[in-house]
């Protein structure tokens, strides 16, 4: 029995062991099932058992070596310039940077026109833009960039504007140098039937600024894609976009529209032939006509008659105004006029132009302003645009206006943008970043020589989530010699220096007499600097290196202010750092009789100008005034000793598209006592006034439009003249008479 | 160390097998019993049958397990060496060389991606295979690398992944081509072509970090790959197909080993640091010259010659016998030089960014990582190689504050886009996704703003500076419950305002119908009554279709004291500030230091941070925002408490625009809850407490205090000026 017991025991043990084994297996299986279910989707890329043992993709030592030192940089440079040229041009290999490192900096030279040379309207405008830009030079020796005098805009051999024998002619130019540092403008290339990108002459190492560029032929970082513009495109200024309000919901009467030619044959006909498919007659209007060209009836198909009829029912302009999205399909060439048209009309372009290198694609982020469709997915376009949310529609639409206004509304802007892009490449470490190019007010108004730091500009505080600094610099414009300690300037110095926000005072000495000695000035809690203004009126807006604060308080020597007035205005400026914030207002108006702009200093219910005799603004405007405005306007100011304040207002309003801000003032400028008998104040002179009238007209003609805007309000302290104890009021001094 | 790893691995695997067989062996003795009697035989037979049965079922449990469901259960328990072996025939086809003219619209089959409401591409990963040539030599010396495995794991864990080949838009081969040097080019190409869905490489994405090889080091992967997209590290402008390829960084495995805590941006011990070990002699000479000129500001490190080779030398740098820890030393410098070597892409860039050091990149023709979306000008300085001698002057000209911002930006770029293979992979896929669904693409701000900036910066939805035309005027929305008499007075008053376009009465009383049409005051503009389903405060901010103008005047049914001039002036001011709240009674929030929380203030203060919406102009867009985009539970909270809808609106607008409201015209006696002190002080006080609670509640939901405090209000230009009243546009302002 003992043996039996032994066996039974042994058997039981075995059983248990097997059961255990069996159970464990089952459990494992169940566990697997459970985990599997919990994850729903099986983890497809396995978690390898030996994951930790996998080798690195490269030895660390090798990685840090970076492949070793490589070839001699000097030799590489030489080798590159022989390999990477013509169609493989890049700035590094096809551009002579040395020409731009001279004292004069970035200068553009235009070849003089030859006798009997015919230049098209558009090219004439381009040349005018270059020659009036601040980069123009008439001396080829100091030029960094060259622009041909030969009209290369239209290279369609069948066109009347076509200029023959370009190849031979440019080869004859001693400065041609195989096109190095040349920029060639072109709008149309190739001809029926293929519309190739060939210009009909060898561009060599020249930079192409061309419309309808194809990504395949585009030399990235070298060529520049420009928009196609018509010969009616304005030289300067240009109309603003059509968007005047942000309606909510932002959808317009039509969702999507197209009205244009349908090509029956040839290149581009694939896309245009299909467009009628999405037409639904309700919110999507896609109209095509066959009626164009000489022999359209020869190719005419079954659809033509019906389409032509439908085509006549709608008006293009009406559609532009009333559509949320506008189809911009390719034509014979990739770009079309309708691109700029819909951009201006705030009709969000839906691009159907595969391979089109969008205008200024180097710097503009187009996905924030257009919907980039795919020709192959035409039928998806309706559902795609329907799915765009209202926030996005609002944003896209506003961005079309931002871009239109910043880069496209005039030939000047298109040409200047081209030049600025090249300049940014040449001086790459002093160039604009993408935010500067794509946010208001646009890249042309941001001069990177001033600073490459966003926080140094008055435009990006909200983007960066910061506020302007808490200090200002007072710049006092002094024209009369210092004779007594009771002069207004003495009082002014006291008042300004008492402000807790004042960090320094600069006296701009513009008197005929030399500045007085240091000791003549009263002692002050803030540093005082006297700078020689060389008796130029424009010198008050020179970017003096001494100004270190963002805010500048510009003052005339005879301005009468209180410290609390200054403090209050400064607080207001910090809320509107991109505008002029000041006291005495003026206004402009349109005089229908004289057909000219008028200027008035009368008390009115609205104003558009704040005199800079007492005003806060951002110091960047000094830089813009001195470097963005043409020297001719500054010369006018210096010559007439007048209008510098009007010019400043023009400048700031053209940047912001907004009026200046007037703040409360205790006394009116007008009531100020005239300087005691020394001489009559210049502004009391009637001739002075006529001059200002003329200035307004001269300036608006340079800007190409009237940038000034009217405002109807004034900003007062919250409790200003309220019926409440004076003790409660922070700015009580403002109410004292 | 590295060499020993495979050996160790085999050792482990062997041991596992030995253990297993040991277990089976121990079962042996129990199965051979010794028989003595018939009885016993009977027992033993029975016992054996049971035992055998048990064994059989036990076996059954394990047997099919390891054969049938191997794909299932061992998915997570496999070794890469279990991957199926694939032999490549010698004459197997080789794909065509990469086509330089490829673009999304020519070489990419967009139909595979199609329209989808989520706007997300679907990515398929091929299962792992081990490719060998005819004689059994693998096509790659490393096989699957740890980095590529991490990358594929990340993709398979992401929203992009699909296991359904037929739905995939993008295909990622499991053939690791990160490092060209470990590849046999011809065989790798053949292996690619053997992939079941290869189809000339259409929609295939290859990841390569180290392209080219000695001596000429091509800047793109040399493996013929037809139309496949290449995510490559070290592209030059001549090999990079803009808008098709993706430029990626060279991953630095060092970052996984060394933890460099983020450092506050600011000036550092060295101005410029050069840490690369293989710099061409010509450049080193230039750098030495710069060092001679500028002394201590520059630190030029090199590899350590006296240290033994191995791990240590990777983590050390030397200068004249002095040893520095790498990459820690990078944190001691403001700028760090990243020069090209034989390759354009350098792993150093990743280390430098991790250290929050601003990279000074000198590699002509180099396409910077993710340059399609990242704004490198804000995180680095790119200097042409030729200008190396001027480097010091160029860097010195950058303002301090900008350097600090760049340091922060550099670190953020590393964290978001460089720090792991996952980050690199996800960024690459997102870039491709952005191309395929451009209308849903990430914005510049999303790509480039570090979280701290994203948090504080604002992108106003109404950013265009517009002064909308005076016509068609504004729509007045009057919220009312049952105060009909007062309501009619308000309507009569408002109807005198010249720019009024329409009157909309929101009837919030469900128990009572609005009065008959004939009883309403006769007004010149259309008057509409909207009846609501529930008595909710948020009804006043509903974007009714009936509001056809941009401008909305929200007004309570008891605000009868505003004159027509005041309302018209308010509208004119709103036109100049269409993105703000423009209202009459102003309020302020204050920080209560004693209580450590926000306090609501309605006293006569010198500052304003809110305007009451009992009488305020604002853009209709904010109605839409209030109704559909109000953060957290604020909307329901307000409806439940029947209070603070105006504070909520002020928070919402200030948060999205970053701007303060505009209070117009002087203070007057308003019949508002806080002003009716008739019911006694206690009621007034509870009201104030409630309002303060609202501010604290909203501030916590918004996660910040968005309200902005200003000291100004808007008055007509000639307000209280010594000027004939009849010549003023808005004479009747401020009368009590």
GROMACS .gro file of C-alpha atoms in nm, chain B residues 255-592:
model
  338
  992UNK     CA    1   2.035   6.389  -2.651
  993UNK     CA    2   1.876   6.069  -2.526
  994UNK     CA    3   2.175   6.003  -2.304
  995UNK     CA    4   2.239   6.347  -2.164
  996UNK     CA    5   1.973   6.554  -2.004
  997UNK     CA    6   2.042   6.921  -2.044
  998UNK     CA    7   1.792   7.116  -1.836
  999UNK     CA    8   1.658   7.429  -2.001
 1000UNK     CA    9   1.848   7.740  -1.904
 1001UNK     CA   10   1.713   8.089  -1.877
 1002UNK     CA   11   1.806   8.284  -2.186
 1003UNK     CA   12   2.065   8.549  -2.123
 1004UNK     CA   13   2.430   8.636  -2.159
 1005UNK     CA   14   2.666   8.345  -2.109
 1006UNK     CA   15   3.027   8.293  -2.029
 1007UNK     CA   16   3.146   8.259  -2.387
 1008UNK     CA   17   3.017   8.454  -2.680
 1009UNK     CA   18   3.106   8.207  -2.953
 1010UNK     CA   19   3.185   7.842  -2.914
 1011UNK     CA   20   3.312   7.599  -3.171
 1012UNK     CA   21   3.276   7.238  -3.063
 1013UNK     CA   22   3.299   7.040  -3.383
 1014UNK     CA   23   3.578   6.790  -3.407
 1015UNK     CA   24   3.630   6.777  -3.779
 1016UNK     CA   25   3.662   7.128  -3.911
 1017UNK     CA   26   3.851   7.187  -4.228
 1018UNK     CA   27   4.197   7.332  -4.178
 1019UNK     CA   28   4.112   7.645  -4.375
 1020UNK     CA   29   3.824   7.718  -4.140
 1021UNK     CA   30   4.018   7.634  -3.830
 1022UNK     CA   31   4.280   7.887  -3.933
 1023UNK     CA   32   4.010   8.152  -3.969
 1024UNK     CA   33   3.858   8.060  -3.635
 1025UNK     CA   34   4.201   8.078  -3.467
 1026UNK     CA   35   4.246   8.423  -3.613
 1027UNK     CA   36   3.911   8.534  -3.474
 1028UNK     CA   37   4.012   8.391  -3.139
 1029UNK     CA   38   4.338   8.588  -3.148
 1030UNK     CA   39   4.149   8.906  -3.220
 1031UNK     CA   40   3.873   8.866  -2.965
 1032UNK     CA   41   4.028   8.653  -2.696
 1033UNK     CA   42   3.822   8.503  -2.418
 1034UNK     CA   43   3.489   8.562  -2.589
 1035UNK     CA   44   3.565   8.271  -2.818
 1036UNK     CA   45   3.624   7.912  -2.719
 1037UNK     CA   46   3.757   7.679  -2.985
 1038UNK     CA   47   3.732   7.318  -2.882
 1039UNK     CA   48   3.865   7.012  -3.053
 1040UNK     CA   49   3.870   6.643  -2.982
 1041UNK     CA   50   4.093   6.528  -2.705
 1042UNK     CA   51   4.407   6.363  -2.833
 1043UNK     CA   52   4.530   6.219  -2.506
 1044UNK     CA   53   4.212   6.038  -2.408
 1045UNK     CA   54   4.163   5.679  -2.507
 1046UNK     CA   55   3.916   5.614  -2.783
 1047UNK     CA   56   3.565   5.510  -2.687
 1048UNK     CA   57   3.263   5.652  -2.520
 1049UNK     CA   58   3.453   5.910  -2.325
 1050UNK     CA   59   3.594   6.090  -2.623
 1051UNK     CA   60   3.243   6.144  -2.754
 1052UNK     CA   61   3.153   6.329  -2.439
 1053UNK     CA   62   3.471   6.533  -2.404
 1054UNK     CA   63   3.626   6.827  -2.581
 1055UNK     CA   64   3.962   6.982  -2.526
 1056UNK     CA   65   4.135   7.312  -2.565
 1057UNK     CA   66   4.506   7.333  -2.496
 1058UNK     CA   67   4.498   7.040  -2.261
 1059UNK     CA   68   4.195   7.164  -2.073
 1060UNK     CA   69   3.909   6.914  -2.085
 1061UNK     CA   70   3.547   7.018  -2.118
 1062UNK     CA   71   3.232   6.811  -2.091
 1063UNK     CA   72   3.034   6.784  -2.411
 1064UNK     CA   73   2.752   6.870  -2.464
 1065UNK     CA   74   2.728   7.055  -2.129
 1066UNK     CA   75   2.982   7.314  -2.240
 1067UNK     CA   76   2.743   7.423  -2.516
 1068UNK     CA   77   2.520   7.575  -2.250
 1069UNK     CA   78   2.798   7.813  -2.154
 1070UNK     CA   79   2.791   7.999  -2.483
 1071UNK     CA   80   2.555   8.242  -2.653
 1072UNK     CA   81   2.643   8.133  -3.004
 1073UNK     CA   82   2.767   7.797  -3.126
 1074UNK     CA   83   2.930   7.742  -3.460
 1075UNK     CA   84   2.787   7.474  -3.686
 1076UNK     CA   85   3.014   7.447  -3.986
 1077UNK     CA   86   2.965   7.207  -4.271
 1078UNK     CA   87   3.195   6.910  -4.291
 1079UNK     CA   88   3.206   6.669  -4.577
 1080UNK     CA   89   2.836   6.645  -4.507
 1081UNK     CA   90   2.602   6.941  -4.497
 1082UNK     CA   91   2.380   6.806  -4.222
 1083UNK     CA   92   2.554   6.794  -3.886
 1084UNK     CA   93   2.435   6.617  -3.571
 1085UNK     CA   94   2.600   6.901  -3.379
 1086UNK     CA   95   2.311   7.124  -3.478
 1087UNK     CA   96   2.081   6.913  -3.265
 1088UNK     CA   97   2.317   6.926  -2.965
 1089UNK     CA   98   2.355   7.301  -2.999
 1090UNK     CA   99   1.982   7.361  -3.011
 1091UNK     CA  100   1.930   7.136  -2.712
 1092UNK     CA  101   2.173   7.349  -2.516
 1093UNK     CA  102   1.973   7.658  -2.606
 1094UNK     CA  103   2.278   7.797  -2.781
 1095UNK     CA  104   2.208   7.998  -3.095
 1096UNK     CA  105   2.352   7.807  -3.390
 1097UNK     CA  106   2.568   8.002  -3.631
 1098UNK     CA  107   2.520   7.794  -3.941
 1099UNK     CA  108   2.783   7.816  -4.208
 1100UNK     CA  109   2.702   7.565  -4.477
 1101UNK     CA  110   2.640   7.719  -4.817
 1102UNK     CA  111   2.355   7.565  -5.014
 1103UNK     CA  112   2.232   7.369  -4.710
 1104UNK     CA  113   1.856   7.332  -4.681
 1105UNK     CA  114   1.789   7.375  -4.312
 1106UNK     CA  115   1.579   7.109  -4.136
 1107UNK     CA  116   1.205   7.156  -4.182
 1108UNK     CA  117   1.276   7.489  -4.349
 1109UNK     CA  118   0.943   7.459  -4.527
 1110UNK     CA  119   0.766   7.549  -4.204
 1111UNK     CA  120   1.024   7.669  -3.954
 1112UNK     CA  121   1.142   8.028  -3.956
 1113UNK     CA  122   1.510   7.974  -3.892
 1114UNK     CA  123   1.585   8.343  -3.891
 1115UNK     CA  124   1.429   8.357  -3.548
 1116UNK     CA  125   1.640   8.077  -3.404
 1117UNK     CA  126   1.972   8.087  -3.583
 1118UNK     CA  127   2.218   8.300  -3.772
 1119UNK     CA  128   2.301   8.180  -4.120
 1120UNK     CA  129   2.627   8.320  -4.249
 1121UNK     CA  130   2.781   8.246  -4.588
 1122UNK     CA  131   3.099   8.040  -4.549
 1123UNK     CA  132   3.293   8.318  -4.715
 1124UNK     CA  133   3.199   8.555  -4.436
 1125UNK     CA  134   3.347   8.343  -4.160
 1126UNK     CA  135   3.608   8.614  -4.089
 1127UNK     CA  136   3.327   8.863  -4.025
 1128UNK     CA  137   3.136   8.630  -3.796
 1129UNK     CA  138   3.227   8.813  -3.478
 1130UNK     CA  139   3.117   9.154  -3.604
 1131UNK     CA  140   2.796   9.015  -3.746
 1132UNK     CA  141   2.702   8.843  -3.422
 1133UNK     CA  142   2.797   9.145  -3.213
 1134UNK     CA  143   2.550   9.355  -3.409
 1135UNK     CA  144   2.254   9.146  -3.293
 1136UNK     CA  145   2.067   9.311  -3.006
 1137UNK     CA  146   2.085   9.135  -2.669
 1138UNK     CA  147   1.714   9.089  -2.642
 1139UNK     CA  148   1.706   8.926  -2.980
 1140UNK     CA  149   1.981   8.686  -2.880
 1141UNK     CA  150   1.777   8.587  -2.577
 1142UNK     CA  151   1.472   8.531  -2.792
 1143UNK     CA  152   1.678   8.322  -3.032
 1144UNK     CA  153   1.810   8.112  -2.745
 1145UNK     CA  154   1.458   8.041  -2.633
 1146UNK     CA  155   1.349   7.972  -2.988
 1147UNK     CA  156   1.643   7.737  -3.049
 1148UNK     CA  157   1.561   7.532  -2.742
 1149UNK     CA  158   1.195   7.518  -2.843
 1150UNK     CA  159   1.281   7.399  -3.193
 1151UNK     CA  160   1.485   7.120  -3.039
 1152UNK     CA  161   1.212   7.018  -2.799
 1153UNK     CA  162   0.939   7.020  -3.059
 1154UNK     CA  163   1.113   6.900  -3.372
 1155UNK     CA  164   1.457   6.754  -3.295
 1156UNK     CA  165   1.445   6.585  -2.957
 1157UNK     CA  166   1.346   6.233  -3.061
 1158UNK     CA  167   1.291   6.019  -3.364
 1159UNK     CA  168   0.923   6.049  -3.284
 1160UNK     CA  169   0.938   6.427  -3.305
 1161UNK     CA  170   1.127   6.411  -3.633
 1162UNK     CA  171   0.889   6.155  -3.782
 1163UNK     CA  172   0.573   6.332  -3.674
 1164UNK     CA  173   0.697   6.667  -3.803
 1165UNK     CA  174   0.780   6.512  -4.139
 1166UNK     CA  175   0.435   6.357  -4.169
 1167UNK     CA  176   0.267   6.678  -4.061
 1168UNK     CA  177   0.453   6.872  -4.330
 1169UNK     CA  178   0.339   6.626  -4.595
 1170UNK     CA  179  -0.010   6.638  -4.447
 1171UNK     CA  180  -0.007   7.018  -4.474
 1172UNK     CA  181   0.075   6.989  -4.842
 1173UNK     CA  182  -0.204   6.748  -4.916
 1174UNK     CA  183  -0.463   6.939  -4.714
 1175UNK     CA  184  -0.330   7.295  -4.749
 1176UNK     CA  185  -0.655   7.445  -4.632
 1177UNK     CA  186  -0.611   7.272  -4.297
 1178UNK     CA  187  -0.238   7.340  -4.271
 1179UNK     CA  188  -0.076   7.450  -3.949
 1180UNK     CA  189  -0.014   7.821  -3.934
 1181UNK     CA  190   0.314   8.001  -3.900
 1182UNK     CA  191   0.237   8.070  -3.535
 1183UNK     CA  192   0.156   7.708  -3.461
 1184UNK     CA  193   0.487   7.598  -3.607
 1185UNK     CA  194   0.707   7.874  -3.473
 1186UNK     CA  195   0.574   8.014  -3.150
 1187UNK     CA  196   0.706   7.844  -2.839
 1188UNK     CA  197   0.435   7.758  -2.584
 1189UNK     CA  198   0.522   8.055  -2.365
 1190UNK     CA  199   0.466   8.291  -2.655
 1191UNK     CA  200   0.162   8.101  -2.779
 1192UNK     CA  201   0.019   8.149  -2.437
 1193UNK     CA  202   0.062   8.523  -2.417
 1194UNK     CA  203   0.046   8.624  -2.781
 1195UNK     CA  204  -0.278   8.701  -2.953
 1196UNK     CA  205  -0.385   8.666  -3.310
 1197UNK     CA  206  -0.692   8.875  -3.334
 1198UNK     CA  207  -0.952   8.720  -3.564
 1199UNK     CA  208  -1.031   9.073  -3.684
 1200UNK     CA  209  -0.676   9.179  -3.752
 1201UNK     CA  210  -0.720   9.393  -4.060
 1202UNK     CA  211  -0.720   9.765  -3.976
 1203UNK     CA  212  -1.057   9.864  -4.113
 1204UNK     CA  213  -1.284  10.155  -4.039
 1205UNK     CA  214  -1.612  10.018  -4.169
 1206UNK     CA  215  -1.840  10.264  -4.350
 1207UNK     CA  216  -2.116  10.434  -4.152
 1208UNK     CA  217  -2.392  10.263  -4.344
 1209UNK     CA  218  -2.567  10.023  -4.301
 1210UNK     CA  219  -2.544  10.115  -3.933
 1211UNK     CA  220  -2.597   9.889  -3.636
 1212UNK     CA  221  -2.855   9.651  -3.501
 1213UNK     CA  222  -2.981   9.714  -3.150
 1214UNK     CA  223  -3.047   9.396  -2.955
 1215UNK     CA  224  -3.269   9.458  -2.655
 1216UNK     CA  225  -3.295   9.181  -2.401
 1217UNK     CA  226  -3.625   9.193  -2.215
 1218UNK     CA  227  -3.833   8.984  -1.981
 1219UNK     CA  228  -4.152   9.166  -1.892
 1220UNK     CA  229  -4.074   9.534  -1.831
 1221UNK     CA  230  -4.282   9.646  -2.124
 1222UNK     CA  231  -4.319  10.008  -2.036
 1223UNK     CA  232  -3.948  10.058  -1.991
 1224UNK     CA  233  -3.880   9.851  -2.301
 1225UNK     CA  234  -4.102  10.075  -2.511
 1226UNK     CA  235  -3.924  10.382  -2.381
 1227UNK     CA  236  -3.587  10.233  -2.469
 1228UNK     CA  237  -3.712  10.149  -2.819
 1229UNK     CA  238  -3.843  10.499  -2.870
 1230UNK     CA  239  -3.514  10.651  -2.754
 1231UNK     CA  240  -3.295  10.428  -2.965
 1232UNK     CA  241  -3.505  10.479  -3.274
 1233UNK     CA  242  -3.387  10.839  -3.281
 1234UNK     CA  243  -3.027  10.735  -3.343
 1235UNK     CA  244  -2.945  10.810  -3.709
 1236UNK     CA  245  -2.734  10.500  -3.770
 1237UNK     CA  246  -2.979  10.250  -3.627
 1238UNK     CA  247  -3.054   9.990  -3.894
 1239UNK     CA  248  -3.273   9.744  -3.709
 1240UNK     CA  249  -3.419   9.669  -3.371
 1241UNK     CA  250  -3.419   9.319  -3.238
 1242UNK     CA  251  -3.606   9.245  -2.918
 1243UNK     CA  252  -3.505   8.922  -2.751
 1244UNK     CA  253  -3.812   8.812  -2.561
 1245UNK     CA  254  -3.679   8.598  -2.280
 1246UNK     CA  255  -4.010   8.526  -2.109
 1247UNK     CA  256  -4.155   8.188  -2.197
 1248UNK     CA  257  -4.467   8.229  -1.984
 1249UNK     CA  258  -4.589   8.541  -2.144
 1250UNK     CA  259  -4.630   8.642  -2.506
 1251UNK     CA  260  -4.495   8.972  -2.629
 1252UNK     CA  261  -4.758   9.246  -2.670
 1253UNK     CA  262  -4.952   9.270  -2.989
 1254UNK     CA  263  -4.790   9.437  -3.284
 1255UNK     CA  264  -5.022   9.735  -3.274
 1256UNK     CA  265  -4.914   9.821  -2.922
 1257UNK     CA  266  -4.545   9.859  -3.005
 1258UNK     CA  267  -4.408  10.209  -3.059
 1259UNK     CA  268  -4.392  10.314  -3.421
 1260UNK     CA  269  -4.033  10.323  -3.537
 1261UNK     CA  270  -3.876  10.397  -3.874
 1262UNK     CA  271  -3.654  10.091  -3.881
 1263UNK     CA  272  -3.757   9.727  -3.894
 1264UNK     CA  273  -3.841   9.586  -3.552
 1265UNK     CA  274  -3.830   9.215  -3.487
 1266UNK     CA  275  -3.913   9.014  -3.181
 1267UNK     CA  276  -3.739   8.685  -3.121
 1268UNK     CA  277  -3.890   8.454  -2.864
 1269UNK     CA  278  -3.646   8.227  -2.687
 1270UNK     CA  279  -3.699   7.873  -2.565
 1271UNK     CA  280  -3.539   7.924  -2.228
 1272UNK     CA  281  -3.481   8.222  -2.007
 1273UNK     CA  282  -3.105   8.233  -2.043
 1274UNK     CA  283  -2.873   8.529  -2.024
 1275UNK     CA  284  -2.666   8.391  -2.309
 1276UNK     CA  285  -2.961   8.446  -2.543
 1277UNK     CA  286  -2.862   8.810  -2.567
 1278UNK     CA  287  -2.535   8.709  -2.731
 1279UNK     CA  288  -2.678   8.459  -2.976
 1280UNK     CA  289  -2.568   8.530  -3.337
 1281UNK     CA  290  -2.923   8.567  -3.467
 1282UNK     CA  291  -2.959   8.559  -3.843
 1283UNK     CA  292  -3.174   8.866  -3.802
 1284UNK     CA  293  -2.860   9.065  -3.715
 1285UNK     CA  294  -2.745   9.162  -4.061
 1286UNK     CA  295  -2.500   9.435  -3.965
 1287UNK     CA  296  -2.150   9.393  -3.832
 1288UNK     CA  297  -2.218   9.624  -3.540
 1289UNK     CA  298  -2.442   9.515  -3.257
 1290UNK     CA  299  -2.565   9.740  -2.981
 1291UNK     CA  300  -2.650   9.528  -2.680
 1292UNK     CA  301  -2.881   9.722  -2.456
 1293UNK     CA  302  -3.088   9.639  -2.150
 1294UNK     CA  303  -3.457   9.720  -2.144
 1295UNK     CA  304  -3.405   9.974  -1.868
 1296UNK     CA  305  -3.129  10.187  -2.020
 1297UNK     CA  306  -3.336  10.490  -2.098
 1298UNK     CA  307  -3.087  10.754  -1.999
 1299UNK     CA  308  -2.861  10.742  -2.304
 1300UNK     CA  309  -2.917  11.024  -2.548
 1301UNK     CA  310  -2.928  10.978  -2.919
 1302UNK     CA  311  -2.603  11.176  -2.952
 1303UNK     CA  312  -2.433  10.949  -2.705
 1304UNK     CA  313  -2.544  10.637  -2.888
 1305UNK     CA  314  -2.450  10.773  -3.227
 1306UNK     CA  315  -2.112  10.880  -3.092
 1307UNK     CA  316  -2.064  10.534  -2.945
 1308UNK     CA  317  -2.128  10.386  -3.286
 1309UNK     CA  318  -1.878  10.624  -3.448
 1310UNK     CA  319  -1.615  10.522  -3.195
 1311UNK     CA  320  -1.692  10.156  -3.254
 1312UNK     CA  321  -1.627  10.210  -3.625
 1313UNK     CA  322  -1.274  10.311  -3.535
 1314UNK     CA  323  -1.239  10.010  -3.302
 1315UNK     CA  324  -1.446   9.736  -3.467
 1316UNK     CA  325  -1.253   9.468  -3.279
 1317UNK     CA  326  -1.330   9.601  -2.932
 1318UNK     CA  327  -1.616   9.636  -2.693
 1319UNK     CA  328  -1.727   9.998  -2.693
 1320UNK     CA  329  -1.955  10.070  -2.402
 1321UNK     CA  330  -2.083  10.328  -2.160
 1322UNK     CA  331  -2.053  10.223  -1.797
 1323UNK     CA  332  -1.696  10.111  -1.729
 1324UNK     CA  333  -1.577   9.873  -1.458
 1325UNK     CA  334  -1.245   9.762  -1.321
 1326UNK     CA  335  -1.088   9.448  -1.184
 1327UNK     CA  336  -0.834   9.477  -0.906
 1328UNK     CA  337  -0.600   9.240  -0.730
 1329UNK     CA  338  -0.691   9.211  -0.365
   0.00000   0.00000   0.00000
